[in-house]
Amino acid sequence: MTIDANAWLPDPGRSTLAVAPPETAAGHWAGAPSAVAGDGWIYLAYRLRRPVGEGRGHTVVVARSGDGERFETLLTIGREEMDAESLERPYLVPTPDGRWRLYLSCATHGTKHWRIEAIDAGDPAGFDSRLRTTVLPGDPKTGVKDPVIVQRDGIWHLWASCHPLADPDEADQMVTRYATSEDGLSWAWHGTALSGRPGHWDARGTRVSAVRFTDEGVVAFYDGRASAAENYEERTGVATGTDPAALEATGDRPAAQSPHAGGGLRYLDLVDLPDGGTRLYYEYTRADGAHELRTELRA
């Protein structure tokens, strides 16, 4: 199957800084973006992180921008509000009834377990953590986080990163599983959509970050790494398929990466603009080891 993903691949040389990390040192990140265009704005949810031992993923920010580059904060949600040891990628979506939903990836205290919770609101400035609902709890053997959601033909499609928990030393491994829903709250799993390839750059794990349905099938962008040592420095790859539940990685090397430090370029998101263009957002490793959130505009 041939799908040209080049139009959506990051090119850091064409990018602009959207959100800088609060501190300029390794382990301090602004990233894991999820963006939506609507009402004349681009709404962006992203995660702020400190190093392990200093709070990890401590805050999710919801912001908006008129130009896609300069953002004003609408609200913040801290890990304490979510009863979470850490927060990872949020995911922001409009609902069919004109409201908004924010999905939050939450680490369970004292474990390697993750779960996904959801909050509904009338607008992106109105999310209240006290109104959260657990929608993907995982189980004792599996942590689930980092959802990617596409609504199409009345069906909610979800790809989530799943981690094995039987051996804590192996819990960094990840595959992407696929699920569907009629309302975005109750989900039915349909198996593993994408997993690592032994001996390749993505052998240790694959995490889908963005999905496009095309006339030819499905194209997905994913984060991959070869080893546990590369955790937090995933690079971007491309996978395709005719079935959203069965994706196949393409190429023998990352499709996009940073030239700095560990090479991390991850959590790519794609936003369709009213004028027909596309804006890219992704987390990018800097020369000092910090991660920043960058954006590119494609006509």
GROMACS .gro file of C-alpha atoms in nm:
model
  299
    1MET     CA    1   0.000   0.000   0.000
    2THR     CA    2   0.138   0.341  -0.096
    3ILE     CA    3   0.040   0.657   0.089
    4ASP     CA    4   0.254   0.970   0.060
    5ALA     CA    5   0.300   1.102   0.413
    6ASN     CA    6   0.566   1.357   0.320
    7ALA     CA    7   0.322   1.648   0.329
    8TRP     CA    8   0.273   1.587   0.701
    9LEU     CA    9   0.626   1.498   0.810
   10PRO     CA   10   0.798   1.743   1.046
   11ASP     CA   11   1.087   1.951   0.918
   12PRO     CA   12   1.234   2.129   1.223
   13GLY     CA   13   1.418   2.375   0.998
   14ARG     CA   14   1.079   2.515   0.897
   15SER     CA   15   0.940   2.524   1.251
   16THR     CA   16   0.867   2.798   1.502
   17LEU     CA   17   0.874   2.779   1.880
   18ALA     CA   18   0.522   2.759   2.023
   19VAL     CA   19   0.585   2.683   2.393
   20ALA     CA   20   0.919   2.682   2.573
   21PRO     CA   21   0.989   2.465   2.879
   22PRO     CA   22   0.974   2.654   3.210
   23GLU     CA   23   1.343   2.578   3.274
   24THR     CA   24   1.633   2.533   3.032
   25ALA     CA   25   1.781   2.202   3.145
   26ALA     CA   26   1.749   1.833   3.066
   27GLY     CA   27   1.432   1.674   3.202
   28HIS     CA   28   1.227   1.994   3.175
   29TRP     CA   29   0.970   1.966   2.898
   30ALA     CA   30   0.684   2.145   2.730
   31GLY     CA   31   0.524   1.908   2.486
   32ALA     CA   32   0.286   1.616   2.421
   33PRO     CA   33   0.052   1.849   2.227
   34SER     CA   34  -0.306   1.803   2.113
   35ALA     CA   35  -0.455   2.082   1.902
   36VAL     CA   36  -0.794   2.161   1.746
   37ALA     CA   37  -0.901   2.449   1.518
   38GLY     CA   38  -1.240   2.602   1.589
   39ASP     CA   39  -1.426   2.929   1.643
   40GLY     CA   40  -1.144   3.126   1.483
   41TRP     CA   41  -0.886   2.989   1.729
   42ILE     CA   42  -0.642   2.706   1.759
   43TYR     CA   43  -0.694   2.540   2.095
   44LEU     CA   44  -0.396   2.353   2.235
   45ALA     CA   45  -0.360   2.112   2.527
   46TYR     CA   46  -0.006   2.020   2.632
   47ARG     CA   47   0.194   1.881   2.923
   48LEU     CA   48   0.464   2.039   3.140
   49ARG     CA   49   0.719   1.808   3.299
   50ARG     CA   50   1.005   1.820   3.546
   51PRO     CA   51   1.276   1.553   3.587
   52VAL     CA   52   1.202   1.221   3.755
   53GLY     CA   53   1.215   1.284   4.131
   54GLU     CA   54   1.107   1.647   4.091
   55GLY     CA   55   0.745   1.598   3.993
   56ARG     CA   56   0.753   1.444   3.644
   57GLY     CA   57   0.442   1.541   3.444
   58HIS     CA   58   0.300   1.796   3.683
   59THR     CA   59   0.061   2.013   3.478
   60VAL     CA   60  -0.164   2.002   3.172
   61VAL     CA   61  -0.224   2.340   3.011
   62VAL     CA   62  -0.515   2.434   2.785
   63ALA     CA   63  -0.443   2.742   2.574
   64ARG     CA   64  -0.559   2.919   2.260
   65SER     CA   65  -0.401   3.117   1.978
   66GLY     CA   66  -0.521   3.332   1.691
   67ASP     CA   67  -0.215   3.266   1.477
   68GLY     CA   68  -0.119   2.914   1.589
   69GLU     CA   69   0.213   3.029   1.735
   70ARG     CA   70   0.150   3.263   2.030
   71PHE     CA   71  -0.069   3.106   2.296
   72GLU     CA   72  -0.259   3.242   2.593
   73THR     CA   73  -0.336   3.007   2.881
   74LEU     CA   74  -0.702   2.934   2.946
   75LEU     CA   75  -0.659   2.694   3.238
   76THR     CA   76  -0.422   2.452   3.403
   77ILE     CA   77  -0.486   2.113   3.564
   78GLY     CA   78  -0.229   1.981   3.811
   79ARG     CA   79  -0.146   1.621   3.885
   80GLU     CA   80  -0.278   1.660   4.242
   81GLU     CA   81  -0.623   1.752   4.106
   82MET     CA   82  -0.628   1.426   3.909
   83ASP     CA   83  -0.497   1.214   4.199
   84ALA     CA   84  -0.207   1.122   3.971
   85GLU     CA   85   0.163   1.072   4.031
   86SER     CA   86   0.228   1.211   3.682
   87LEU     CA   87   0.039   1.335   3.377
   88GLU     CA   88   0.129   1.253   3.019
   89ARG     CA   89  -0.026   1.350   2.685
   90PRO     CA   90  -0.372   1.510   2.703
   91TYR     CA   91  -0.609   1.490   2.409
   92LEU     CA   92  -0.861   1.760   2.323
   93VAL     CA   93  -1.169   1.698   2.106
   94PRO     CA   94  -1.495   1.874   2.020
   95THR     CA   95  -1.799   1.655   2.070
   96PRO     CA   96  -2.088   1.616   1.821
   97ASP     CA   97  -2.324   1.812   2.050
   98GLY     CA   98  -2.108   2.126   2.036
   99ARG     CA   99  -1.926   2.071   2.365
  100TRP     CA  100  -1.562   1.982   2.436
  101ARG     CA  101  -1.383   1.689   2.595
  102LEU     CA  102  -1.035   1.664   2.743
  103TYR     CA  103  -0.877   1.321   2.790
  104LEU     CA  104  -0.602   1.301   3.053
  105SER     CA  105  -0.337   1.030   3.096
  106CYS     CA  106  -0.285   0.972   3.468
  107ALA     CA  107  -0.021   0.765   3.649
  108THR     CA  108  -0.149   0.568   3.948
  109HIS     CA  109   0.052   0.646   4.263
  110GLY     CA  110   0.329   0.404   4.354
  111THR     CA  111   0.292   0.187   4.044
  112LYS     CA  112   0.381   0.171   3.674
  113HIS     CA  113   0.008   0.174   3.595
  114TRP     CA  114  -0.162   0.440   3.380
  115ARG     CA  115  -0.529   0.517   3.317
  116ILE     CA  116  -0.720   0.764   3.099
  117GLU     CA  117  -0.985   0.999   3.239
  118ALA     CA  118  -1.215   1.242   3.059
  119ILE     CA  119  -1.368   1.579   3.144
  120ASP     CA  120  -1.648   1.746   2.946
  121ALA     CA  121  -1.712   2.122   2.930
  122GLY     CA  122  -1.906   2.376   2.731
  123ASP     CA  123  -1.585   2.536   2.605
  124PRO     CA  124  -1.209   2.474   2.635
  125ALA     CA  125  -1.177   2.721   2.924
  126GLY     CA  126  -1.432   2.533   3.135
  127PHE     CA  127  -1.277   2.196   3.222
  128ASP     CA  128  -1.327   2.110   3.589
  129SER     CA  129  -1.116   1.822   3.724
  130ARG     CA  130  -1.381   1.746   3.987
  131LEU     CA  131  -1.610   1.628   3.705
  132ARG     CA  132  -1.373   1.371   3.562
  133THR     CA  133  -1.472   1.019   3.457
  134THR     CA  134  -1.243   0.719   3.416
  135VAL     CA  135  -1.296   0.593   3.060
  136LEU     CA  136  -0.999   0.359   3.005
  137PRO     CA  137  -0.888   0.219   3.342
  138GLY     CA  138  -0.634  -0.032   3.216
  139ASP     CA  139  -0.602  -0.340   3.437
  140PRO     CA  140  -0.350  -0.505   3.672
  141LYS     CA  141  -0.148  -0.629   3.372
  142THR     CA  142  -0.174  -0.324   3.145
  143GLY     CA  143  -0.128   0.052   3.171
  144VAL     CA  144  -0.304   0.265   2.910
  145LYS     CA  145  -0.230   0.626   2.816
  146ASP     CA  146  -0.165   0.878   2.535
  147PRO     CA  147  -0.492   0.846   2.341
  148VAL     CA  148  -0.532   0.959   1.980
  149ILE     CA  149  -0.894   1.002   1.873
  150VAL     CA  150  -1.058   1.053   1.533
  151GLN     CA  151  -1.434   1.090   1.487
  152ARG     CA  152  -1.548   0.959   1.150
  153ASP     CA  153  -1.886   0.848   1.011
  154GLY     CA  154  -2.045   0.857   1.355
  155ILE     CA  155  -1.779   0.635   1.513
  156TRP     CA  156  -1.507   0.738   1.759
  157HIS     CA  157  -1.175   0.572   1.672
  158LEU     CA  158  -0.901   0.552   1.935
  159TRP     CA  159  -0.539   0.442   1.937
  160ALA     CA  160  -0.375   0.424   2.281
  161SER     CA  161  -0.032   0.336   2.410
  162CYS     CA  162  -0.043   0.020   2.625
  163HIS     CA  163   0.235  -0.096   2.858
  164PRO     CA  164   0.289  -0.441   3.016
  165LEU     CA  165   0.302  -0.436   3.396
  166ALA     CA  166   0.395  -0.792   3.493
  167ASP     CA  167   0.764  -0.699   3.519
  168PRO     CA  168   0.823  -0.338   3.639
  169ASP     CA  169   1.163  -0.337   3.467
  170GLU     CA  170   0.993  -0.400   3.132
  171ALA     CA  171   0.703  -0.155   3.175
  172ASP     CA  172   0.859   0.100   2.940
  173GLN     CA  173   0.773  -0.127   2.648
  174MET     CA  174   0.469  -0.016   2.453
  175VAL     CA  175   0.234  -0.118   2.175
  176THR     CA  176  -0.058   0.072   2.027
  177ARG     CA  177  -0.401  -0.083   2.064
  178TYR     CA  178  -0.712   0.022   1.873
  179ALA     CA  179  -1.066   0.074   2.007
  180THR     CA  180  -1.400   0.217   1.891
  181SER     CA  181  -1.690   0.387   2.064
  182GLU     CA  182  -2.027   0.543   1.992
  183ASP     CA  183  -1.983   0.822   2.246
  184GLY     CA  184  -1.611   0.847   2.328
  185LEU     CA  185  -1.669   0.718   2.681
  186SER     CA  186  -1.742   0.346   2.654
  187TRP     CA  187  -1.479   0.174   2.440
  188ALA     CA  188  -1.451  -0.166   2.273
  189TRP     CA  189  -1.098  -0.291   2.210
  190HIS     CA  190  -1.007  -0.452   1.876
  191GLY     CA  191  -0.653  -0.569   1.942
  192THR     CA  192  -0.303  -0.440   1.877
  193ALA     CA  193  -0.278  -0.207   1.578
  194LEU     CA  194   0.098  -0.145   1.585
  195SER     CA  195   0.393  -0.298   1.768
  196GLY     CA  196   0.771  -0.278   1.753
  197ARG     CA  197   0.982  -0.460   1.494
  198PRO     CA  198   1.265  -0.675   1.634
  199GLY     CA  199   1.601  -0.552   1.519
  200HIS     CA  200   1.470  -0.215   1.398
  201TRP     CA  201   1.490   0.137   1.539
  202ASP     CA  202   1.138   0.093   1.685
  203ALA     CA  203   1.194  -0.250   1.844
  204ARG     CA  204   1.122  -0.145   2.204
  205GLY     CA  205   0.788   0.019   2.139
  206THR     CA  206   0.550   0.209   1.913
  207ARG     CA  207   0.304   0.479   2.018
  208VAL     CA  208   0.069   0.622   1.755
  209SER     CA  209   0.062   1.003   1.778
  210ALA     CA  210  -0.159   1.113   1.485
  211VAL     CA  211  -0.386   0.940   1.231
  212ARG     CA  212  -0.530   1.039   0.897
  213PHE     CA  213  -0.795   0.851   0.699
  214THR     CA  214  -0.732   0.888   0.325
  215ASP     CA  215  -0.887   0.754   0.006
  216GLU     CA  216  -0.618   0.485   0.004
  217GLY     CA  217  -0.653   0.381   0.367
  218VAL     CA  218  -0.501   0.493   0.694
  219VAL     CA  219  -0.173   0.674   0.754
  220ALA     CA  220  -0.045   0.697   1.109
  221PHE     CA  221   0.251   0.874   1.261
  222TYR     CA  222   0.406   0.707   1.562
  223ASP     CA  223   0.679   0.743   1.823
  224GLY     CA  224   0.933   0.463   1.832
  225ARG     CA  225   1.255   0.363   2.005
  226ALA     CA  226   1.497   0.072   2.000
  227SER     CA  227   1.577   0.035   2.370
  228ALA     CA  228   1.479   0.127   2.724
  229ALA     CA  229   1.773   0.370   2.727
  230GLU     CA  230   1.597   0.573   2.456
  231ASN     CA  231   1.288   0.623   2.673
  232TYR     CA  232   1.172   0.987   2.648
  233GLU     CA  233   1.366   1.036   2.323
  234GLU     CA  234   1.137   0.865   2.073
  235ARG     CA  235   1.160   0.956   1.705
  236THR     CA  236   0.874   0.982   1.454
  237GLY     CA  237   0.787   0.701   1.213
  238VAL     CA  238   0.511   0.631   0.961
  239ALA     CA  239   0.273   0.334   0.945
  240THR     CA  240  -0.004   0.260   0.696
  241GLY     CA  241  -0.286   0.014   0.645
  242THR     CA  242  -0.630  -0.045   0.500
  243ASP     CA  243  -0.768  -0.132   0.846
  244PRO     CA  244  -0.723   0.106   1.141
  245ALA     CA  245  -0.677  -0.201   1.362
  246ALA     CA  246  -0.383  -0.332   1.156
  247LEU     CA  247  -0.106  -0.085   1.076
  248GLU     CA  248   0.233  -0.167   0.927
  249ALA     CA  249   0.542   0.043   0.992
  250THR     CA  250   0.725   0.166   0.683
  251GLY     CA  251   1.094   0.237   0.632
  252ASP     CA  252   1.406   0.119   0.813
  253ARG     CA  253   1.483   0.445   0.990
  254PRO     CA  254   1.295   0.728   1.164
  255ALA     CA  255   1.109   0.963   0.931
  256ALA     CA  256   1.177   1.266   1.152
  257GLN     CA  257   1.403   1.336   1.450
  258SER     CA  258   1.589   1.613   1.628
  259PRO     CA  259   1.958   1.664   1.553
  260HIS     CA  260   2.020   1.731   1.924
  261ALA     CA  261   2.092   1.513   2.226
  262GLY     CA  262   1.883   1.194   2.209
  263GLY     CA  263   1.712   1.292   1.884
  264GLY     CA  264   1.363   1.312   2.029
  265LEU     CA  265   1.086   1.435   1.799
  266ARG     CA  266   0.759   1.293   1.923
  267TYR     CA  267   0.387   1.340   1.986
  268LEU     CA  268   0.324   1.483   1.639
  269ASP     CA  269  -0.026   1.628   1.597
  270LEU     CA  270  -0.188   1.759   1.276
  271VAL     CA  271  -0.449   2.035   1.264
  272ASP     CA  272  -0.664   2.108   0.959
  273LEU     CA  273  -0.713   2.484   0.914
  274PRO     CA  274  -1.022   2.657   0.771
  275ASP     CA  275  -0.823   2.783   0.470
  276GLY     CA  276  -0.725   2.429   0.374
  277GLY     CA  277  -0.376   2.437   0.523
  278THR     CA  278  -0.236   2.216   0.796
  279ARG     CA  279  -0.047   2.307   1.110
  280LEU     CA  280   0.190   2.061   1.278
  281TYR     CA  281   0.272   2.052   1.649
  282TYR     CA  282   0.532   1.829   1.812
  283GLU     CA  283   0.767   1.789   2.107
  284TYR     CA  284   1.132   1.847   2.015
  285THR     CA  285   1.459   1.781   2.199
  286ARG     CA  286   1.687   2.084   2.220
  287ALA     CA  287   2.065   2.104   2.237
  288ASP     CA  288   2.051   2.151   2.616
  289GLY     CA  289   1.842   1.837   2.662
  290ALA     CA  290   1.519   2.020   2.742
  291HIS     CA  291   1.210   1.958   2.527
  292GLU     CA  292   1.008   2.235   2.366
  293LEU     CA  293   0.684   2.246   2.170
  294ARG     CA  294   0.729   2.351   1.807
  295THR     CA  295   0.490   2.420   1.520
  296GLU     CA  296   0.501   2.429   1.139
  297LEU     CA  297   0.253   2.570   0.890
  298ARG     CA  298   0.188   2.382   0.565
  299ALA     CA  299  -0.014   2.535   0.282
   0.00000   0.00000   0.00000
